mmCIF file of C-alpha atoms in Angstrom:
data_model
loop_
_atom_site.group_PDB
_atom_site.id
_atom_site.type_symbol
_atom_site.label_atom_id
_atom_site.label_comp_id
_atom_site.label_asym_id
_atom_site.label_seq_id
_atom_site.Cartn_x
_atom_site.Cartn_y
_atom_site.Cartn_z
ATOM 1 C CA MET A 1 -91.459 59.472 54.374
ATOM 2 C CA THR A 2 -94.923 59.597 52.824
ATOM 3 C CA SER A 3 -95.719 58.495 49.280
ATOM 4 C CA ASN A 4 -96.318 62.153 48.453
ATOM 5 C CA GLU A 5 -92.822 63.094 49.684
ATOM 6 C CA ARG A 6 -91.213 60.386 47.543
ATOM 7 C CA MET A 7 -92.722 61.764 44.344
ATOM 8 C CA THR A 8 -90.668 63.864 41.973
ATOM 9 C CA VAL A 9 -92.198 66.722 40.018
ATOM 10 C CA GLY A 10 -92.682 64.389 37.063
ATOM 11 C CA ASP A 11 -94.702 61.982 39.172
ATOM 12 C CA ARG A 12 -97.161 64.641 40.298
ATOM 13 C CA LEU A 13 -100.746 64.900 39.049
ATOM 14 C CA ASP A 14 -101.310 68.470 40.177
ATOM 15 C CA GLY A 15 -104.213 70.070 38.349
ATOM 16 C CA LYS A 16 -105.457 66.783 36.911
ATOM 17 C CA VAL A 17 -108.851 65.193 37.510
ATOM 18 C CA VAL A 18 -109.190 61.408 37.629
ATOM 19 C CA LEU A 19 -112.330 59.261 37.643
ATOM 20 C CA VAL A 20 -111.893 55.813 39.220
ATOM 21 C CA THR A 21 -114.601 53.153 38.991
ATOM 22 C CA GLY A 22 -114.868 50.371 41.535
ATOM 23 C CA ALA A 23 -113.149 52.685 44.004
ATOM 24 C CA GLY A 24 -115.085 51.809 47.144
ATOM 25 C CA ALA A 25 -112.465 49.332 48.380
ATOM 26 C CA GLY A 26 -109.395 47.312 47.440
ATOM 27 C CA ILE A 27 -107.303 48.285 44.437
ATOM 28 C CA GLY A 28 -109.718 51.009 43.345
ATOM 29 C CA ARG A 29 -109.557 52.719 46.727
ATOM 30 C CA ALA A 30 -105.752 52.549 46.698
ATOM 31 C CA ILE A 31 -105.654 54.043 43.196
ATOM 32 C CA ALA A 32 -107.898 56.925 44.227
ATOM 33 C CA GLN A 33 -105.830 57.621 47.334
ATOM 34 C CA ASP A 34 -102.504 57.534 45.478
ATOM 35 C CA ALA A 35 -103.757 59.782 42.679
ATOM 36 C CA ALA A 36 -105.040 62.255 45.260
ATOM 37 C CA ALA A 37 -101.720 62.140 47.146
ATOM 38 C CA ALA A 38 -100.048 63.030 43.849
ATOM 39 C CA GLY A 39 -102.232 66.121 43.586
ATOM 40 C CA ALA A 40 -105.183 64.981 41.473
ATOM 41 C CA ALA A 41 -108.812 65.646 42.262
ATOM 42 C CA VAL A 42 -110.560 62.279 42.217
ATOM 43 C CA VAL A 43 -114.097 61.231 41.404
ATOM 44 C CA ILE A 44 -114.771 57.989 43.231
ATOM 45 C CA MET A 45 -117.442 55.835 41.611
ATOM 46 C CA GLY A 46 -118.925 52.576 42.818
ATOM 47 C CA PRO A 47 -122.263 50.860 43.421
ATOM 48 C CA SER A 48 -122.132 50.883 47.232
ATOM 49 C CA ASP A 49 -121.965 53.372 50.076
ATOM 50 C CA ASN A 50 -118.285 52.588 50.628
ATOM 51 C CA VAL A 51 -117.415 55.168 47.971
ATOM 52 C CA THR A 52 -118.127 57.809 50.621
ATOM 53 C CA GLU A 53 -115.622 56.107 52.917
ATOM 54 C CA THR A 54 -112.953 56.315 50.212
ATOM 55 C CA ALA A 55 -113.743 59.970 49.589
ATOM 56 C CA ALA A 56 -113.468 60.678 53.316
ATOM 57 C CA LEU A 57 -110.061 58.993 53.465
ATOM 58 C CA VAL A 58 -108.888 61.229 50.632
ATOM 59 C CA THR A 59 -110.237 64.458 52.071
ATOM 60 C CA ASP A 60 -109.062 63.631 55.586
ATOM 61 C CA ALA A 61 -105.556 63.333 54.128
ATOM 62 C CA GLY A 62 -105.867 66.784 52.570
ATOM 63 C CA GLY A 63 -106.918 65.704 49.079
ATOM 64 C CA ARG A 64 -109.862 66.618 46.895
ATOM 65 C CA ALA A 65 -112.528 64.017 46.190
ATOM 66 C CA VAL A 66 -116.179 63.534 45.447
ATOM 67 C CA ALA A 67 -118.058 60.239 45.716
ATOM 68 C CA VAL A 68 -120.784 59.123 43.357
ATOM 69 C CA ARG A 69 -122.808 55.953 43.585
ATOM 70 C CA GLY A 70 -123.368 54.426 40.191
ATOM 71 C CA ASP A 71 -123.450 51.298 38.059
ATOM 72 C CA VAL A 72 -120.853 51.151 35.285
ATOM 73 C CA THR A 73 -123.173 48.957 33.208
ATOM 74 C CA ALA A 74 -125.529 51.946 32.918
ATOM 75 C CA TYR A 75 -124.242 54.556 30.482
ATOM 76 C CA ALA A 76 -126.254 57.302 32.171
ATOM 77 C CA ASP A 77 -124.501 56.628 35.477
ATOM 78 C CA VAL A 78 -121.040 56.837 33.935
ATOM 79 C CA ALA A 79 -121.943 59.932 31.936
ATOM 80 C CA GLY A 80 -123.261 61.463 35.139
ATOM 81 C CA ALA A 81 -119.954 60.794 36.908
ATOM 82 C CA VAL A 82 -118.053 62.434 34.048
ATOM 83 C CA ALA A 83 -120.400 65.431 34.151
ATOM 84 C CA LEU A 84 -119.924 65.698 37.910
ATOM 85 C CA ALA A 85 -116.148 65.693 37.475
ATOM 86 C CA VAL A 86 -116.377 68.565 34.994
ATOM 87 C CA GLU A 87 -118.863 70.466 37.133
ATOM 88 C CA ARG A 88 -116.934 70.065 40.372
ATOM 89 C CA PHE A 89 -113.318 70.127 39.172
ATOM 90 C CA GLY A 90 -113.426 71.495 35.618
ATOM 91 C CA ALA A 91 -112.148 68.569 33.541
ATOM 92 C CA VAL A 92 -111.465 64.870 33.179
ATOM 93 C CA ASP A 93 -107.803 64.071 32.568
ATOM 94 C CA GLY A 94 -107.869 60.370 33.362
ATOM 95 C CA VAL A 95 -110.300 57.481 33.731
ATOM 96 C CA VAL A 96 -109.379 54.237 35.481
ATOM 97 C CA HIS A 97 -111.954 51.503 34.931
ATOM 98 C CA ASN A 98 -111.243 49.244 37.875
ATOM 99 C CA ALA A 99 -114.743 47.909 38.550
ATOM 100 C CA THR A 100 -115.124 44.169 38.157
ATOM 101 C CA SER A 101 -117.889 41.601 38.456
ATOM 102 C CA ARG A 102 -119.009 40.339 41.852
ATOM 103 C CA TYR A 103 -118.433 36.871 40.370
ATOM 104 C CA SER A 104 -114.738 37.536 39.699
ATOM 105 C CA SER A 105 -113.523 35.247 42.462
ATOM 106 C CA VAL A 106 -116.260 32.617 42.060
ATOM 107 C CA MET A 107 -114.648 29.564 40.498
ATOM 108 C CA SER A 108 -116.588 27.511 37.975
ATOM 109 C CA THR A 109 -116.088 25.493 34.826
ATOM 110 C CA MET A 110 -117.909 26.561 31.688
ATOM 111 C CA GLU A 111 -120.454 23.822 32.325
ATOM 112 C CA GLY A 112 -121.302 25.277 35.715
ATOM 113 C CA LEU A 113 -121.121 28.936 34.704
ATOM 114 C CA GLY A 114 -124.574 30.456 34.901
ATOM 115 C CA GLY A 115 -125.949 33.019 32.507
ATOM 116 C CA ASP A 116 -126.230 35.629 35.265
ATOM 117 C CA ALA A 117 -122.536 35.311 36.063
ATOM 118 C CA TRP A 118 -121.574 35.467 32.375
ATOM 119 C CA ASP A 119 -123.689 38.565 31.844
ATOM 120 C CA ASP A 120 -122.245 40.233 34.933
ATOM 121 C CA HIS A 121 -118.655 39.586 33.848
ATOM 122 C CA LEU A 122 -119.287 41.092 30.434
ATOM 123 C CA GLY A 123 -121.481 43.855 31.806
ATOM 124 C CA VAL A 124 -119.211 45.213 34.507
ATOM 125 C CA SER A 125 -115.837 44.669 32.824
ATOM 126 C CA LEU A 126 -116.555 45.097 29.125
ATOM 127 C CA ARG A 127 -119.722 47.176 28.899
ATOM 128 C CA GLY A 128 -118.357 49.233 31.774
ATOM 129 C CA ALA A 129 -115.204 49.926 29.774
ATOM 130 C CA PHE A 130 -117.311 50.751 26.711
ATOM 131 C CA ASN A 131 -119.405 53.175 28.747
ATOM 132 C CA CYS A 132 -116.347 54.808 30.278
ATOM 133 C CA ALA A 133 -114.795 55.278 26.846
ATOM 134 C CA ARG A 134 -117.957 56.712 25.287
ATOM 135 C CA ALA A 135 -118.809 58.968 28.199
ATOM 136 C CA ALA A 136 -115.312 60.368 28.710
ATOM 137 C CA MET A 137 -114.013 60.542 25.138
ATOM 138 C CA ALA A 138 -114.764 64.203 24.464
ATOM 139 C CA GLU A 139 -113.137 65.281 27.721
ATOM 140 C CA LEU A 140 -110.131 63.014 27.274
ATOM 141 C CA VAL A 141 -109.560 64.365 23.773
ATOM 142 C CA ARG A 142 -109.836 67.918 25.089
ATOM 143 C CA THR A 143 -107.331 67.307 27.890
ATOM 144 C CA LYS A 144 -105.075 64.859 25.983
ATOM 145 C CA GLY A 145 -105.860 62.457 28.784
ATOM 146 C CA ARG A 146 -105.503 58.811 29.730
ATOM 147 C CA LEU A 147 -107.810 55.806 29.809
ATOM 148 C CA LEU A 148 -106.653 52.809 31.835
ATOM 149 C CA LEU A 149 -108.549 49.504 31.791
ATOM 150 C CA MET A 150 -107.907 46.621 34.166
ATOM 151 C CA THR A 151 -107.224 43.161 32.787
ATOM 152 C CA SER A 152 -105.826 39.945 34.279
ATOM 153 C CA PRO A 153 -103.389 37.083 33.651
ATOM 154 C CA ALA A 154 -106.508 34.959 33.096
ATOM 155 C CA ALA A 155 -107.049 36.962 29.913
ATOM 156 C CA MET A 156 -103.618 36.069 28.584
ATOM 157 C CA GLU A 157 -102.976 32.502 29.695
ATOM 158 C CA GLY A 158 -106.553 31.306 30.214
ATOM 159 C CA SER A 159 -108.189 29.843 33.298
ATOM 160 C CA PRO A 160 -109.963 26.501 33.685
ATOM 161 C CA THR A 161 -111.977 27.816 36.638
ATOM 162 C CA LEU A 162 -112.760 31.403 35.601
ATOM 163 C CA PRO A 163 -113.914 31.210 31.970
ATOM 164 C CA GLY A 164 -116.294 34.164 32.158
ATOM 165 C CA TYR A 165 -113.749 36.360 33.908
ATOM 166 C CA ALA A 166 -111.026 35.351 31.437
ATOM 167 C CA ALA A 167 -113.284 36.096 28.462
ATOM 168 C CA ALA A 168 -114.240 39.547 29.725
ATOM 169 C CA LYS A 169 -110.692 40.509 30.653
ATOM 170 C CA GLY A 170 -109.406 39.220 27.314
ATOM 171 C CA ALA A 171 -111.881 41.432 25.513
ATOM 172 C CA ILE A 172 -110.596 44.361 27.581
ATOM 173 C CA ARG A 173 -107.164 43.878 26.011
ATOM 174 C CA GLY A 174 -108.662 43.959 22.525
ATOM 175 C CA LEU A 175 -110.585 47.124 23.314
ATOM 176 C CA THR A 176 -107.461 48.700 24.793
ATOM 177 C CA LYS A 177 -105.505 48.106 21.606
ATOM 178 C CA ALA A 178 -108.315 49.306 19.346
ATOM 179 C CA LEU A 179 -108.787 52.522 21.296
ATOM 180 C CA ALA A 180 -105.037 53.119 21.536
ATOM 181 C CA VAL A 181 -104.802 53.020 17.738
ATOM 182 C CA GLU A 182 -107.935 55.119 17.211
ATOM 183 C CA TRP A 183 -107.319 57.694 19.919
ATOM 184 C CA GLY A 184 -103.529 57.953 19.750
ATOM 185 C CA PRO A 185 -103.665 60.503 16.898
ATOM 186 C CA LEU A 186 -106.044 62.520 19.096
ATOM 187 C CA GLY A 187 -103.486 62.660 21.890
ATOM 188 C CA VAL A 188 -105.201 60.177 24.211
ATOM 189 C CA ARG A 189 -103.182 57.261 25.643
ATOM 190 C CA VAL A 190 -105.023 54.011 26.352
ATOM 191 C CA ASN A 191 -103.420 51.168 28.285
ATOM 192 C CA ALA A 192 -104.350 48.119 30.347
ATOM 193 C CA LEU A 193 -102.976 46.980 33.688
ATOM 194 C CA SER A 194 -102.779 43.384 34.918
ATOM 195 C CA PRO A 195 -102.237 43.436 38.709
ATOM 196 C CA LEU A 196 -101.595 40.753 41.286
ATOM 197 C CA ALA A 197 -102.654 42.127 44.651
ATOM 198 C CA VAL A 198 -104.445 41.295 47.859
ATOM 199 C CA THR A 199 -108.084 42.277 47.401
ATOM 200 C CA PRO A 200 -110.886 42.035 49.973
ATOM 201 C CA ALA A 201 -112.064 38.824 48.278
ATOM 202 C CA LEU A 202 -108.579 37.299 48.395
ATOM 203 C CA ALA A 203 -108.121 38.353 52.016
ATOM 204 C CA ASN A 204 -111.370 36.611 52.931
ATOM 205 C CA ALA A 205 -110.280 33.482 51.084
ATOM 206 C CA GLN A 206 -106.946 33.482 52.918
ATOM 207 C CA ARG A 207 -108.686 33.752 56.277
ATOM 208 C CA GLU A 208 -110.805 30.731 55.391
ATOM 209 C CA ASN A 209 -107.785 28.840 54.064
ATOM 210 C CA PRO A 210 -104.663 29.908 56.014
ATOM 211 C CA GLU A 211 -102.370 27.813 53.810
ATOM 212 C CA MET A 212 -103.300 29.837 50.716
ATOM 213 C CA GLU A 213 -101.111 32.808 51.589
ATOM 214 C CA GLY A 214 -97.984 30.662 51.793
ATOM 215 C CA ARG A 215 -98.755 28.958 48.487
ATOM 216 C CA LEU A 216 -99.217 32.292 46.771
ATOM 217 C CA ARG A 217 -95.990 33.718 48.190
ATOM 218 C CA ALA A 218 -94.101 30.655 46.989
ATOM 219 C CA VAL A 219 -95.001 31.225 43.323
ATOM 220 C CA VAL A 220 -94.121 34.939 43.266
ATOM 221 C CA PRO A 221 -90.382 35.509 42.784
ATOM 222 C CA LEU A 222 -90.477 38.653 44.925
ATOM 223 C CA GLY A 223 -91.976 36.589 47.730
ATOM 224 C CA HIS A 224 -95.285 38.333 48.333
ATOM 225 C CA VAL A 225 -98.619 39.097 46.750
ATOM 226 C CA GLY A 226 -98.819 42.762 45.845
ATOM 227 C CA ASP A 227 -100.159 45.411 48.165
ATOM 228 C CA PRO A 228 -102.719 47.638 46.399
ATOM 229 C CA ALA A 229 -101.363 50.825 47.964
ATOM 230 C CA THR A 230 -97.615 50.321 47.627
ATOM 231 C CA ASP A 231 -97.271 47.975 44.648
ATOM 232 C CA ILE A 232 -100.171 48.652 42.278
ATOM 233 C CA ALA A 233 -101.467 52.205 42.749
ATOM 234 C CA PRO A 234 -98.098 53.945 42.138
ATOM 235 C CA VAL A 235 -97.868 52.287 38.715
ATOM 236 C CA VAL A 236 -101.343 53.586 37.885
ATOM 237 C CA THR A 237 -100.315 57.076 38.988
ATOM 238 C CA PHE A 238 -97.287 56.829 36.693
ATOM 239 C CA LEU A 239 -99.495 55.845 33.760
ATOM 240 C CA LEU A 240 -101.792 58.794 34.483
ATOM 241 C CA GLY A 241 -98.918 61.246 34.649
ATOM 242 C CA ASP A 242 -96.634 63.114 32.300
ATOM 243 C CA ARG A 243 -93.718 60.672 32.443
ATOM 244 C CA SER A 244 -95.623 57.967 30.558
ATOM 245 C CA THR A 245 -96.570 59.999 27.505
ATOM 246 C CA TYR A 246 -95.095 57.454 25.062
ATOM 247 C CA VAL A 247 -96.802 54.417 26.609
ATOM 248 C CA ASN A 248 -99.857 53.516 24.525
ATOM 249 C CA GLY A 249 -101.748 50.330 23.694
ATOM 250 C CA GLN A 250 -99.823 48.248 26.224
ATOM 251 C CA THR A 251 -100.732 45.785 28.949
ATOM 252 C CA ILE A 252 -98.579 46.567 31.967
ATOM 253 C CA VAL A 253 -98.168 43.466 34.148
ATOM 254 C CA VAL A 254 -97.545 44.259 37.836
ATOM 255 C CA ASP A 255 -97.236 40.910 39.569
ATOM 256 C CA GLY A 256 -93.803 40.548 41.175
ATOM 257 C CA GLY A 257 -92.657 38.254 38.355
ATOM 258 C CA ARG A 258 -95.408 35.674 38.867
ATOM 259 C CA TYR A 259 -96.070 35.494 35.145
ATOM 260 C CA THR A 260 -93.038 36.103 32.955
ATOM 261 C CA THR A 261 -94.418 35.022 29.578
ATOM 262 C CA LEU A 262 -97.457 37.320 29.341
#
């Protein structure tokens, strides 16, 4: 049974248009594919050519997608992606800001954290979220849509080796709450998602350190690190759909029970 066949009518995104940043690979690609399988047209944004690969995977499966190369730190690029969504598909019903800094998996103390890394964390995560919100607001208000921003456990419990990442993702939670309060009366729901999943960076790290996978499984009560396609993306699709209309201003933690006090 395919993921599309498992969906009820309430889970469907038929007629909706979703913009996903950082969708060239990993969690972003899985989100785009799941939203498309649920019936949405997807605009796949990222800085590299792999966005075209994601779009091809969607269209080859019978979905509707368009790829756009762009930098979320540049407002013009994000605004261009929103304009393309409206031009090609007629609306923007949801925006998922999944893009994250290339330094996200680079461990460092504050003393060793360089200014370039700090700026990239804040630029991609926080300025990117700011640009997505500004560029898409008018459309999201018109469609009574959804904005979903990605955060992390590091934002909520801190991290001694990822201070820049933790700071940026913590600020994402503050922005989520502020926008949820401001935009709720306008009919727009704003939430954050904190996932634990195997990403390309984590997969590379596990190949270099084969013992890492076992250690990670041991600390997750469900016994495995999440799969982007089967564990994370369906929750995003739910938050984009009509069965989550009363969820607003929340951080949804999807981590198999790894963190139970967040």
